[in-house]
Amino acid sequence: MQIDRRTFVAATAASLGMAASPALAGLSKPFPKDFIWGAATAGHQVEGNNINADCWLLENLKPTAYAEPSGDAANSFELWRRDLDLVTNLGLNSYRFSLEWARIEPEPGMFSFAMLDHYKAMIDGCRAIGLRPIVTFNHFTTPIWFAARGGWMNPDAPQLFARFCDKAARHLAAGIDHATTLNEPNLAGLLQSLLPGGLLDADKAMAAAAAAKLGVPLFLAGNAIYQPDPAKVQANLQAGHTAGKAAIKAVRGDLPVGVSLAMLDDQEAEPGSLRDATREKLYNSWLRLARADDFVGVQNYERALWGRHGKLDPPANARRNIMGSEVYAPSLAGAVRYAYEVAKVPVIVTEHGVGSDDDTIRAWLIPEALNHLKAAMDDGVPVKGYCHWSLIDNFEWGFGYKFHYGLHTLDRQTFERRAKPSALVYRDFVRANTARG
Ligand code: BGC
């Protein structure tokens, strides 16, 4: 994808306008010196050829619910040094990425030192150029053998995950800056109400085909939309987080560990709305669990206006993302405020961004959302960092490569990455708003 002149001019204007924006002018003081400024990716979405992972099997199955297979992705398994350079070129100080469990433990109980060394090189590589590695131990994908044993439905799942966390932490924990156990586990089993209709049936048919192919009663992938028993999956994920965290802490007690939660900015649009019931269903048990953690990771992409009978349409003049949902700049701060209100531990924004081919939306969103985030911090909400999703355009799960969230474009044949104008807006914001000295 090329950046055309129009996009570039518009985003540059947004970047220049930023310095004079009233919201920014109102900022009382810069972001703290030790604030984490990052960009995020996840293994399966960028590495490529992740052949022992549940998703790989599903992407290449008939029927599949995936628009296309992940294939080479961004070839970041080979090109991770280039990715780190992209991060430093933007003047950021942190990179959030994930470990691929399927590479590290391709067969149950068989741990690959070569693969652990690969991630160690990434962690050391970050440190060598002054980046703080934020490492997600599991970002959705699980090994094929784990999914074939029923995935997170399996009563042994929490212990299997903790065993993986133990092995990975022994090899890697020394260099990690912050660790998260699981990515958005709060949505498992609850996604069917949020994603476009039809996906659930396709997901179910695909899982059944995978189970038949492997001759097992249940094949449940880490990012499955259809979950036969959402309550059981949720209980196992919570036990998995607790056991995984304990395993990491046993290796390195001073390493901050948390969990990343998917959160909307839920707003009450009329009295008696479903907002509070929704919050209870989607986040509260996780936020209460996070009280025992060192921080909570918040991942926000949109707000939701709740009425008495359900979610209301966004305002007619709303900016929209590629899915048609509203892009609302204060939504990040709204989600962060709520997370802190319940969890009462510091927050790291582990993801925030927008899926859009119109990069001017991203260029507008980043400074606006960050100004609102800063206002929340000035009100006393302890926010330790912000990671933009994503560093580069990548494999957007079921939607394949059609949806673009990146600060950089990706050429899928040459693997060339190019900064979009919004990346420079982010760079300039960080430069202008960070305390020096
Ligand atoms: C996930 C990412 C995903 C992003 C955009 C988050 O829910 O953690 O893996 O690509 O949202 O949809």
CSV table of C-alpha atoms and ligand atoms in Angstrom, one decimal:
chain,number,residue,atom,x,y,z
A,1,MET,CA,0.0,0.0,0.0
A,2,GLN,CA,1.3,3.4,-0.9
A,3,ILE,CA,0.7,6.6,1.0
A,4,ASP,CA,-0.8,9.0,-1.5
A,5,ARG,CA,-0.1,12.7,-1.4
A,6,ARG,CA,-3.5,13.6,-0.1
A,7,THR,CA,-3.3,11.3,2.9
A,8,PHE,CA,0.2,12.6,3.7
A,9,VAL,CA,-0.8,16.3,3.5
A,10,ALA,CA,-3.8,15.7,5.6
A,11,ALA,CA,-2.0,13.9,8.3
A,12,THR,CA,0.9,16.3,8.3
A,13,ALA,CA,-1.6,19.1,8.8
A,14,ALA,CA,-3.1,17.1,11.7
A,15,SER,CA,0.3,16.8,13.1
A,16,LEU,CA,1.1,20.5,12.8
A,17,GLY,CA,-2.3,21.4,14.1
A,18,MET,CA,-1.7,19.3,17.1
A,19,ALA,CA,0.7,21.8,18.7
A,20,ALA,CA,-1.9,24.4,18.7
A,21,SER,CA,-4.9,22.2,19.7
A,22,PRO,CA,-6.8,23.6,22.6
A,23,ALA,CA,-6.8,20.2,24.4
A,24,LEU,CA,-3.0,20.0,24.2
A,25,ALA,CA,-2.6,23.7,25.2
A,26,GLY,CA,-4.6,22.8,28.3
A,27,LEU,CA,-2.2,20.1,29.4
A,28,SER,CA,-0.8,21.1,32.8
A,29,LYS,CA,2.4,19.2,32.6
A,30,PRO,CA,4.1,16.7,30.3
A,31,PHE,CA,3.7,12.9,30.5
A,32,PRO,CA,6.0,11.5,33.2
A,33,LYS,CA,9.6,10.8,32.2
A,34,ASP,CA,9.3,7.1,32.9
A,35,PHE,CA,6.1,6.8,30.9
A,36,ILE,CA,6.0,3.7,28.6
A,37,TRP,CA,5.5,4.8,25.0
A,38,GLY,CA,5.1,1.7,22.8
A,39,ALA,CA,3.7,-0.1,19.8
A,40,ALA,CA,2.3,-3.6,19.9
A,41,THR,CA,2.2,-6.8,17.8
A,42,ALA,CA,1.3,-10.4,18.5
A,43,GLY,CA,3.2,-13.5,17.4
A,44,HIS,CA,0.8,-15.2,15.1
A,45,GLN,CA,-0.3,-11.9,13.5
A,46,VAL,CA,3.2,-10.9,12.4
A,47,GLU,CA,5.7,-13.9,12.6
A,48,GLY,CA,4.5,-16.1,9.8
A,49,ASN,CA,4.6,-19.9,9.3
A,50,ASN,CA,3.4,-20.6,12.8
A,51,ILE,CA,2.6,-24.1,11.8
A,52,ASN,CA,2.1,-25.8,15.2
A,53,ALA,CA,-0.6,-23.3,16.3
A,54,ASP,CA,-4.3,-24.0,16.4
A,55,CYS,CA,-5.1,-21.1,14.0
A,56,TRP,CA,-2.7,-22.3,11.4
A,57,LEU,CA,-4.6,-25.6,11.2
A,58,LEU,CA,-8.0,-23.8,11.1
A,59,GLU,CA,-6.9,-21.3,8.5
A,60,ASN,CA,-5.9,-24.1,6.1
A,61,LEU,CA,-9.0,-26.3,6.7
A,62,LYS,CA,-12.2,-26.8,4.7
A,63,PRO,CA,-14.5,-25.3,5.8
A,64,THR,CA,-12.6,-22.4,7.3
A,65,ALA,CA,-14.0,-19.2,8.8
A,66,TYR,CA,-10.8,-17.4,7.9
A,67,ALA,CA,-10.9,-15.0,5.0
A,68,GLU,CA,-7.3,-16.2,4.1
A,69,PRO,CA,-4.4,-18.0,5.8
A,70,SER,CA,-1.8,-16.1,7.7
A,71,GLY,CA,1.1,-17.6,5.6
A,72,ASP,CA,4.2,-15.6,5.9
A,73,ALA,CA,2.5,-12.8,7.8
A,74,ALA,CA,5.0,-9.9,8.1
A,75,ASN,CA,7.8,-12.5,8.4
A,76,SER,CA,8.7,-11.0,11.7
A,77,PHE,CA,10.1,-14.3,12.9
A,78,GLU,CA,13.0,-13.4,10.7
A,79,LEU,CA,12.7,-9.7,10.5
A,80,TRP,CA,12.1,-8.8,14.2
A,81,ARG,CA,15.2,-6.6,14.3
A,82,ARG,CA,13.6,-4.4,11.5
A,83,ASP,CA,10.5,-4.2,13.7
A,84,LEU,CA,12.6,-3.0,16.7
A,85,ASP,CA,14.1,-0.3,14.4
A,86,LEU,CA,10.7,0.9,13.4
A,87,VAL,CA,9.9,1.3,17.1
A,88,THR,CA,13.0,3.3,17.9
A,89,ASN,CA,12.6,5.4,14.7
A,90,LEU,CA,9.4,6.7,16.2
A,91,GLY,CA,11.2,7.7,19.3
A,92,LEU,CA,9.3,5.1,21.4
A,93,ASN,CA,10.8,3.4,24.4
A,94,SER,CA,8.9,0.1,24.4
A,95,TYR,CA,7.8,-2.8,22.3
A,96,ARG,CA,4.9,-5.1,23.2
A,97,PHE,CA,5.0,-8.5,21.6
A,98,SER,CA,4.0,-12.1,22.4
A,99,LEU,CA,5.5,-15.5,22.8
A,100,GLU,CA,4.2,-18.2,20.5
A,101,TRP,CA,3.4,-21.1,22.9
A,102,ALA,CA,3.1,-23.5,19.8
A,103,ARG,CA,6.7,-22.8,18.9
A,104,ILE,CA,8.1,-23.1,22.4
A,105,GLU,CA,6.1,-26.3,23.3
A,106,PRO,CA,5.2,-27.9,19.9
A,107,GLU,CA,4.4,-31.2,21.6
A,108,PRO,CA,3.1,-31.6,25.1
A,109,GLY,CA,5.9,-31.3,27.6
A,110,MET,CA,8.5,-30.9,24.8
A,111,PHE,CA,10.1,-27.5,25.2
A,112,SER,CA,12.3,-26.0,22.5
A,113,PHE,CA,15.5,-24.3,23.7
A,114,ALA,CA,16.0,-23.0,20.2
A,115,MET,CA,12.7,-21.2,20.2
A,116,LEU,CA,13.2,-19.9,23.8
A,117,ASP,CA,16.5,-18.6,22.6
A,118,HIS,CA,14.7,-16.8,19.7
A,119,TYR,CA,12.5,-14.9,22.1
A,120,LYS,CA,15.5,-14.3,24.4
A,121,ALA,CA,17.3,-12.7,21.5
A,122,MET,CA,14.3,-10.4,20.9
A,123,ILE,CA,14.2,-9.4,24.6
A,124,ASP,CA,18.0,-8.8,24.6
A,125,GLY,CA,17.7,-7.0,21.3
A,126,CYS,CA,15.1,-4.6,22.8
A,127,ARG,CA,17.4,-3.9,25.8
A,128,ALA,CA,20.4,-3.3,23.6
A,129,ILE,CA,18.6,-0.4,21.9
A,130,GLY,CA,16.9,1.0,24.9
A,131,LEU,CA,13.4,-0.5,24.5
A,132,ARG,CA,11.5,-1.9,27.4
A,133,PRO,CA,10.0,-5.3,26.3
A,134,ILE,CA,6.4,-5.9,27.4
A,135,VAL,CA,5.8,-9.6,26.8
A,136,THR,CA,2.5,-11.3,26.4
A,137,PHE,CA,2.9,-14.9,27.4
A,138,ASN,CA,-0.2,-15.9,25.4
A,139,HIS,CA,-2.0,-13.9,22.7
A,140,PHE,CA,-4.9,-16.1,21.7
A,141,THR,CA,-3.1,-18.9,19.8
A,142,THR,CA,-2.4,-22.2,21.6
A,143,PRO,CA,-0.6,-25.3,20.3
A,144,ILE,CA,-2.6,-27.7,18.2
A,145,TRP,CA,-2.2,-30.4,20.8
A,146,PHE,CA,-3.7,-28.0,23.5
A,147,ALA,CA,-6.7,-27.2,21.3
A,148,ALA,CA,-7.1,-30.9,20.5
A,149,ARG,CA,-7.5,-31.6,24.2
A,150,GLY,CA,-10.4,-29.2,24.4
A,151,GLY,CA,-8.4,-26.0,24.8
A,152,TRP,CA,-9.5,-23.8,27.7
A,153,MET,CA,-12.5,-26.3,28.3
A,154,ASN,CA,-10.0,-28.9,29.5
A,155,PRO,CA,-9.8,-29.0,33.3
A,156,ASP,CA,-6.0,-29.3,33.0
A,157,ALA,CA,-5.7,-26.2,30.9
A,158,PRO,CA,-4.7,-23.8,33.8
A,159,GLN,CA,-1.9,-26.2,34.9
A,160,LEU,CA,-0.7,-26.7,31.3
A,161,PHE,CA,-0.5,-23.0,30.8
A,162,ALA,CA,1.3,-22.5,34.1
A,163,ARG,CA,3.9,-25.1,33.1
A,164,PHE,CA,4.5,-23.2,29.9
A,165,CYS,CA,4.8,-19.9,31.9
A,166,ASP,CA,7.3,-21.6,34.2
A,167,LYS,CA,9.5,-22.8,31.4
A,168,ALA,CA,9.3,-19.5,29.5
A,169,ALA,CA,9.9,-17.4,32.6
A,170,ARG,CA,13.0,-19.4,33.6
A,171,HIS,CA,14.5,-18.6,30.2
A,172,LEU,CA,13.2,-15.1,29.6
A,173,ALA,CA,12.0,-13.3,32.7
A,174,ALA,CA,15.3,-11.6,33.5
A,175,GLY,CA,15.1,-9.2,30.6
A,176,ILE,CA,11.3,-8.6,30.5
A,177,ASP,CA,10.1,-5.2,31.7
A,178,HIS,CA,6.4,-6.0,32.1
A,179,ALA,CA,4.6,-9.3,31.5
A,180,THR,CA,1.0,-10.1,30.7
A,181,THR,CA,-0.3,-13.6,31.0
A,182,LEU,CA,-3.3,-13.7,28.6
A,183,ASN,CA,-4.7,-11.3,26.0
A,184,GLU,CA,-8.4,-10.3,26.3
A,185,PRO,CA,-9.5,-13.5,28.0
A,186,ASN,CA,-12.6,-11.6,29.3
A,187,LEU,CA,-14.1,-11.9,25.8
A,188,ALA,CA,-13.8,-15.7,25.4
A,189,GLY,CA,-17.3,-17.0,25.0
A,190,LEU,CA,-18.8,-13.6,24.8
A,191,LEU,CA,-17.8,-12.5,21.4
A,192,GLN,CA,-20.8,-14.0,19.6
A,193,SER,CA,-22.8,-10.9,20.6
A,194,LEU,CA,-20.2,-8.4,19.3
A,195,LEU,CA,-19.1,-9.8,16.0
A,196,PRO,CA,-21.1,-9.8,12.7
A,197,GLY,CA,-23.8,-12.6,12.5
A,198,GLY,CA,-22.9,-15.7,10.6
A,199,LEU,CA,-19.4,-15.8,12.0
A,200,LEU,CA,-20.5,-18.0,14.9
A,201,ASP,CA,-21.9,-20.7,12.7
A,202,ALA,CA,-18.8,-20.6,10.5
A,203,ASP,CA,-16.6,-20.9,13.5
A,204,LYS,CA,-18.6,-23.8,14.9
A,205,ALA,CA,-18.5,-25.7,11.6
A,206,MET,CA,-14.7,-25.1,11.3
A,207,ALA,CA,-14.1,-26.4,14.9
A,208,ALA,CA,-16.2,-29.5,14.1
A,209,ALA,CA,-14.1,-30.1,11.0
A,210,ALA,CA,-10.9,-29.8,12.9
A,211,ALA,CA,-12.1,-32.2,15.6
A,212,ALA,CA,-13.1,-34.7,12.9
A,213,LYS,CA,-9.7,-34.4,11.1
A,214,LEU,CA,-7.8,-35.0,14.4
A,215,GLY,CA,-10.3,-37.6,15.6
A,216,VAL,CA,-10.9,-35.8,18.9
A,217,PRO,CA,-14.2,-34.9,20.6
A,218,LEU,CA,-13.5,-31.2,20.8
A,219,PHE,CA,-11.0,-28.9,19.1
A,220,LEU,CA,-11.2,-25.5,20.8
A,221,ALA,CA,-8.8,-22.8,19.6
A,222,GLY,CA,-7.6,-20.1,21.8
A,223,ASN,CA,-9.5,-17.5,19.9
A,224,ALA,CA,-12.6,-19.6,19.2
A,225,ILE,CA,-15.8,-17.5,18.9
A,226,TYR,CA,-18.0,-20.5,19.6
A,227,GLN,CA,-17.5,-21.9,23.1
A,228,PRO,CA,-19.6,-24.8,24.2
A,229,ASP,CA,-19.6,-23.7,27.8
A,230,PRO,CA,-18.5,-20.1,28.2
A,231,ALA,CA,-18.7,-20.2,32.1
A,232,LYS,CA,-16.3,-23.1,32.2
A,233,VAL,CA,-13.9,-21.5,29.8
A,234,GLN,CA,-14.0,-18.2,31.8
A,235,ALA,CA,-13.3,-20.1,35.1
A,236,ASN,CA,-10.3,-22.0,33.5
A,237,LEU,CA,-8.9,-18.8,32.0
A,238,GLN,CA,-9.1,-17.0,35.4
A,239,ALA,CA,-7.4,-20.0,37.1
A,240,GLY,CA,-4.9,-20.0,34.2
A,241,HIS,CA,-4.1,-16.3,34.8
A,242,THR,CA,-3.6,-16.9,38.5
A,243,ALA,CA,-1.5,-20.0,38.1
A,244,GLY,CA,0.5,-18.5,35.2
A,245,LYS,CA,1.2,-15.4,37.2
A,246,ALA,CA,2.3,-17.4,40.2
A,247,ALA,CA,4.7,-19.4,37.9
A,248,ILE,CA,6.3,-16.2,36.5
A,249,LYS,CA,6.5,-14.6,40.0
A,250,ALA,CA,8.1,-17.8,41.4
A,251,VAL,CA,11.0,-17.2,38.9
A,252,ARG,CA,11.2,-13.5,39.3
A,253,GLY,CA,9.1,-12.0,42.1
A,254,ASP,CA,9.9,-8.3,41.1
A,255,LEU,CA,8.6,-8.6,37.6
A,256,PRO,CA,5.3,-6.7,37.2
A,257,VAL,CA,2.7,-9.1,35.9
A,258,GLY,CA,-0.9,-8.4,34.8
A,259,VAL,CA,-3.5,-9.4,32.3
A,260,SER,CA,-4.8,-7.5,29.2
A,261,LEU,CA,-8.5,-6.9,29.1
A,262,ALA,CA,-10.7,-5.8,26.1
A,263,MET,CA,-12.8,-2.9,27.3
A,264,LEU,CA,-15.3,-0.6,25.6
A,265,ASP,CA,-16.0,2.8,27.0
A,266,ASP,CA,-19.5,1.9,28.1
A,267,GLN,CA,-21.8,4.9,28.5
A,268,GLU,CA,-25.3,5.3,29.9
A,269,ALA,CA,-27.3,6.9,27.2
A,270,GLU,CA,-30.6,6.7,29.1
A,271,PRO,CA,-31.8,6.0,32.6
A,272,GLY,CA,-32.1,2.3,33.4
A,273,SER,CA,-29.7,1.4,30.6
A,274,LEU,CA,-27.9,-1.9,30.3
A,275,ARG,CA,-24.5,-0.3,30.9
A,276,ASP,CA,-23.9,-1.7,34.4
A,277,ALA,CA,-25.2,-5.2,33.5
A,278,THR,CA,-22.8,-5.2,30.5
A,279,ARG,CA,-19.9,-4.1,32.6
A,280,GLU,CA,-20.7,-6.8,35.1
A,281,LYS,CA,-20.8,-9.4,32.3
A,282,LEU,CA,-17.8,-8.4,30.3
A,283,TYR,CA,-15.2,-7.1,32.8
A,284,ASN,CA,-16.0,-7.0,36.5
A,285,SER,CA,-14.8,-10.4,37.6
A,286,TRP,CA,-11.6,-9.9,35.7
A,287,LEU,CA,-11.1,-6.4,37.1
A,288,ARG,CA,-11.7,-7.8,40.6
A,289,LEU,CA,-9.1,-10.5,40.0
A,290,ALA,CA,-6.7,-7.9,38.7
A,291,ARG,CA,-6.7,-6.3,42.2
A,292,ALA,CA,-4.1,-8.9,43.1
A,293,ASP,CA,-1.9,-8.0,40.1
A,294,ASP,CA,0.8,-5.4,39.7
A,295,PHE,CA,-1.2,-3.6,36.9
A,296,VAL,CA,-4.1,-4.1,34.6
A,297,GLY,CA,-3.7,-3.9,30.8
A,298,VAL,CA,-6.5,-2.0,29.1
A,299,GLN,CA,-7.3,-2.5,25.4
A,300,ASN,CA,-9.8,-0.1,23.9
A,301,TYR,CA,-11.0,0.5,20.4
A,302,GLU,CA,-14.5,2.0,20.8
A,303,ARG,CA,-17.3,3.3,23.0
A,304,ALA,CA,-20.7,1.8,23.4
A,305,LEU,CA,-23.9,3.8,24.1
A,306,TRP,CA,-26.2,1.7,26.2
A,307,GLY,CA,-30.0,2.1,26.2
A,308,ARG,CA,-32.7,0.3,28.2
A,309,HIS,CA,-32.9,-2.5,25.6
A,310,GLY,CA,-29.4,-2.7,24.2
A,311,LYS,CA,-26.7,-0.9,22.4
A,312,LEU,CA,-27.7,2.3,20.6
A,313,ASP,CA,-26.5,3.5,17.2
A,314,PRO,CA,-23.6,6.0,17.3
A,315,PRO,CA,-24.4,9.6,16.5
A,316,ALA,CA,-25.0,10.2,12.8
A,317,ASN,CA,-21.9,12.4,12.4
A,318,ALA,CA,-19.6,9.8,14.1
A,319,ARG,CA,-16.3,8.9,12.6
A,320,ARG,CA,-16.4,5.1,11.8
A,321,ASN,CA,-13.8,2.4,11.6
A,322,ILE,CA,-13.7,-0.3,8.9
A,323,MET,CA,-16.4,-2.3,10.8
A,324,GLY,CA,-18.7,0.7,10.9
A,325,SER,CA,-18.3,1.2,14.6
A,326,GLU,CA,-17.8,4.6,16.1
A,327,VAL,CA,-14.2,5.9,16.6
A,328,TYR,CA,-14.5,8.1,19.6
A,329,ALA,CA,-11.3,9.7,20.9
A,330,PRO,CA,-12.2,10.0,24.6
A,331,SER,CA,-13.1,6.2,24.7
A,332,LEU,CA,-9.7,5.2,25.8
A,333,ALA,CA,-9.7,7.4,28.8
A,334,GLY,CA,-13.2,6.3,29.7
A,335,ALA,CA,-12.2,2.6,29.6
A,336,VAL,CA,-9.1,3.3,31.6
A,337,ARG,CA,-10.9,5.3,34.3
A,338,TYR,CA,-13.4,2.5,34.8
A,339,ALA,CA,-10.7,-0.2,34.9
A,340,TYR,CA,-8.9,1.7,37.6
A,341,GLU,CA,-12.1,2.4,39.5
A,342,VAL,CA,-12.7,-1.3,39.9
A,343,ALA,CA,-9.2,-2.9,39.8
A,344,LYS,CA,-7.5,-0.2,41.9
A,345,VAL,CA,-4.1,-1.0,40.4
A,346,PRO,CA,-2.0,1.0,37.9
A,347,VAL,CA,-3.1,0.8,34.3
A,348,ILE,CA,-1.0,0.2,31.1
A,349,VAL,CA,-2.8,0.7,27.8
A,350,THR,CA,-1.6,-2.4,26.1
A,351,GLU,CA,-3.6,-1.7,23.0
A,352,HIS,CA,-5.5,1.2,21.4
A,353,GLY,CA,-5.9,2.0,17.7
A,354,VAL,CA,-8.2,1.9,14.8
A,355,GLY,CA,-8.9,-0.5,11.9
A,356,SER,CA,-9.1,1.8,8.9
A,357,ASP,CA,-7.7,2.4,5.4
A,358,ASP,CA,-8.1,6.1,6.1
A,359,ASP,CA,-4.9,6.9,7.9
A,360,THR,CA,-6.1,10.5,8.6
A,361,ILE,CA,-8.5,8.9,11.2
A,362,ARG,CA,-5.6,7.3,13.0
A,363,ALA,CA,-3.6,10.6,12.8
A,364,TRP,CA,-6.5,12.4,14.3
A,365,LEU,CA,-7.2,9.8,16.9
A,366,ILE,CA,-3.8,9.3,18.5
A,367,PRO,CA,-3.2,12.9,19.8
A,368,GLU,CA,-6.8,13.4,20.8
A,369,ALA,CA,-7.0,10.1,22.7
A,370,LEU,CA,-3.7,10.7,24.4
A,371,ASN,CA,-4.8,14.2,25.5
A,372,HIS,CA,-7.9,12.6,27.1
A,373,LEU,CA,-5.7,9.9,28.7
A,374,LYS,CA,-3.5,12.6,30.2
A,375,ALA,CA,-6.5,14.4,31.6
A,376,ALA,CA,-7.4,11.1,33.4
A,377,MET,CA,-3.9,10.9,34.7
A,378,ASP,CA,-4.1,14.5,35.9
A,379,ASP,CA,-7.3,13.5,37.8
A,380,GLY,CA,-5.2,10.9,39.6
A,381,VAL,CA,-5.6,7.7,37.5
A,382,PRO,CA,-2.2,6.0,37.6
A,383,VAL,CA,-1.4,5.2,33.9
A,384,LYS,CA,2.1,3.8,33.4
A,385,GLY,CA,2.1,3.5,29.6
A,386,TYR,CA,0.5,3.4,26.2
A,387,CYS,CA,1.1,0.9,23.4
A,388,HIS,CA,-0.5,1.6,20.0
A,389,TRP,CA,-2.0,-1.3,18.1
A,390,SER,CA,-0.3,-2.0,15.8
A,391,LEU,CA,3.3,-1.4,14.8
A,392,ILE,CA,2.6,-2.8,11.3
A,393,ASP,CA,-0.4,-3.9,9.3
A,394,ASN,CA,-0.8,-7.6,10.0
A,395,PHE,CA,-3.0,-10.7,10.0
A,396,GLU,CA,-6.3,-9.5,11.5
A,397,TRP,CA,-7.5,-13.0,12.5
A,398,GLY,CA,-10.7,-14.0,10.6
A,399,PHE,CA,-10.6,-10.9,8.5
A,400,GLY,CA,-7.2,-11.8,7.1
A,401,TYR,CA,-5.0,-9.0,5.7
A,402,LYS,CA,-8.0,-6.9,4.6
A,403,PHE,CA,-8.2,-4.8,7.8
A,404,HIS,CA,-5.4,-2.4,8.6
A,405,TYR,CA,-4.4,-1.3,12.1
A,406,GLY,CA,-0.8,-0.5,11.5
A,407,LEU,CA,1.4,2.6,12.0
A,408,HIS,CA,3.4,1.1,9.1
A,409,THR,CA,2.2,-0.5,5.9
A,410,LEU,CA,3.3,-4.0,4.9
A,411,ASP,CA,4.2,-5.3,1.5
A,412,ARG,CA,3.3,-8.9,1.7
A,413,GLN,CA,5.9,-10.0,-0.9
A,414,THR,CA,8.9,-8.0,-0.1
A,415,PHE,CA,8.0,-7.5,3.6
A,416,GLU,CA,8.9,-3.8,3.3
A,417,ARG,CA,7.4,-1.7,6.0
A,418,ARG,CA,6.7,2.0,5.5
A,419,ALA,CA,5.7,4.6,8.1
A,420,LYS,CA,2.3,6.0,7.5
A,421,PRO,CA,1.7,9.7,8.3
A,422,SER,CA,0.0,8.7,11.5
A,423,ALA,CA,3.2,7.1,12.7
A,424,LEU,CA,4.9,10.5,12.4
A,425,VAL,CA,2.0,12.1,14.3
A,426,TYR,CA,2.6,9.7,17.1
A,427,ARG,CA,6.3,10.3,17.0
A,428,ASP,CA,5.8,14.1,17.2
A,429,PHE,CA,3.3,13.8,20.0
A,430,VAL,CA,5.7,11.7,22.1
A,431,ARG,CA,8.6,14.1,21.4
A,432,ALA,CA,6.5,17.2,22.3
A,433,ASN,CA,4.9,15.7,25.4
A,434,THR,CA,7.6,13.9,27.2
A,435,ALA,CA,9.4,15.4,30.2
A,436,ARG,CA,13.1,15.7,29.5
A,437,GLY,CA,16.2,15.7,31.7
B,1,BGC,C1,-6.5,-8.1,19.7
B,1,BGC,C2,-5.6,-8.0,18.5
B,1,BGC,C3,-6.4,-7.5,17.3
B,1,BGC,C4,-6.9,-6.1,17.6
B,1,BGC,C5,-7.7,-5.5,16.5
B,1,BGC,C6,-7.4,-6.9,19.9
B,1,BGC,O1,-8.6,-7.3,20.2
B,1,BGC,O2,-5.7,-8.2,20.9
B,1,BGC,O3,-5.0,-9.3,18.3
B,1,BGC,O4,-5.7,-7.6,16.1
B,1,BGC,O5,-7.7,-6.2,18.7
B,1,BGC,O6,-8.8,-6.1,16.3
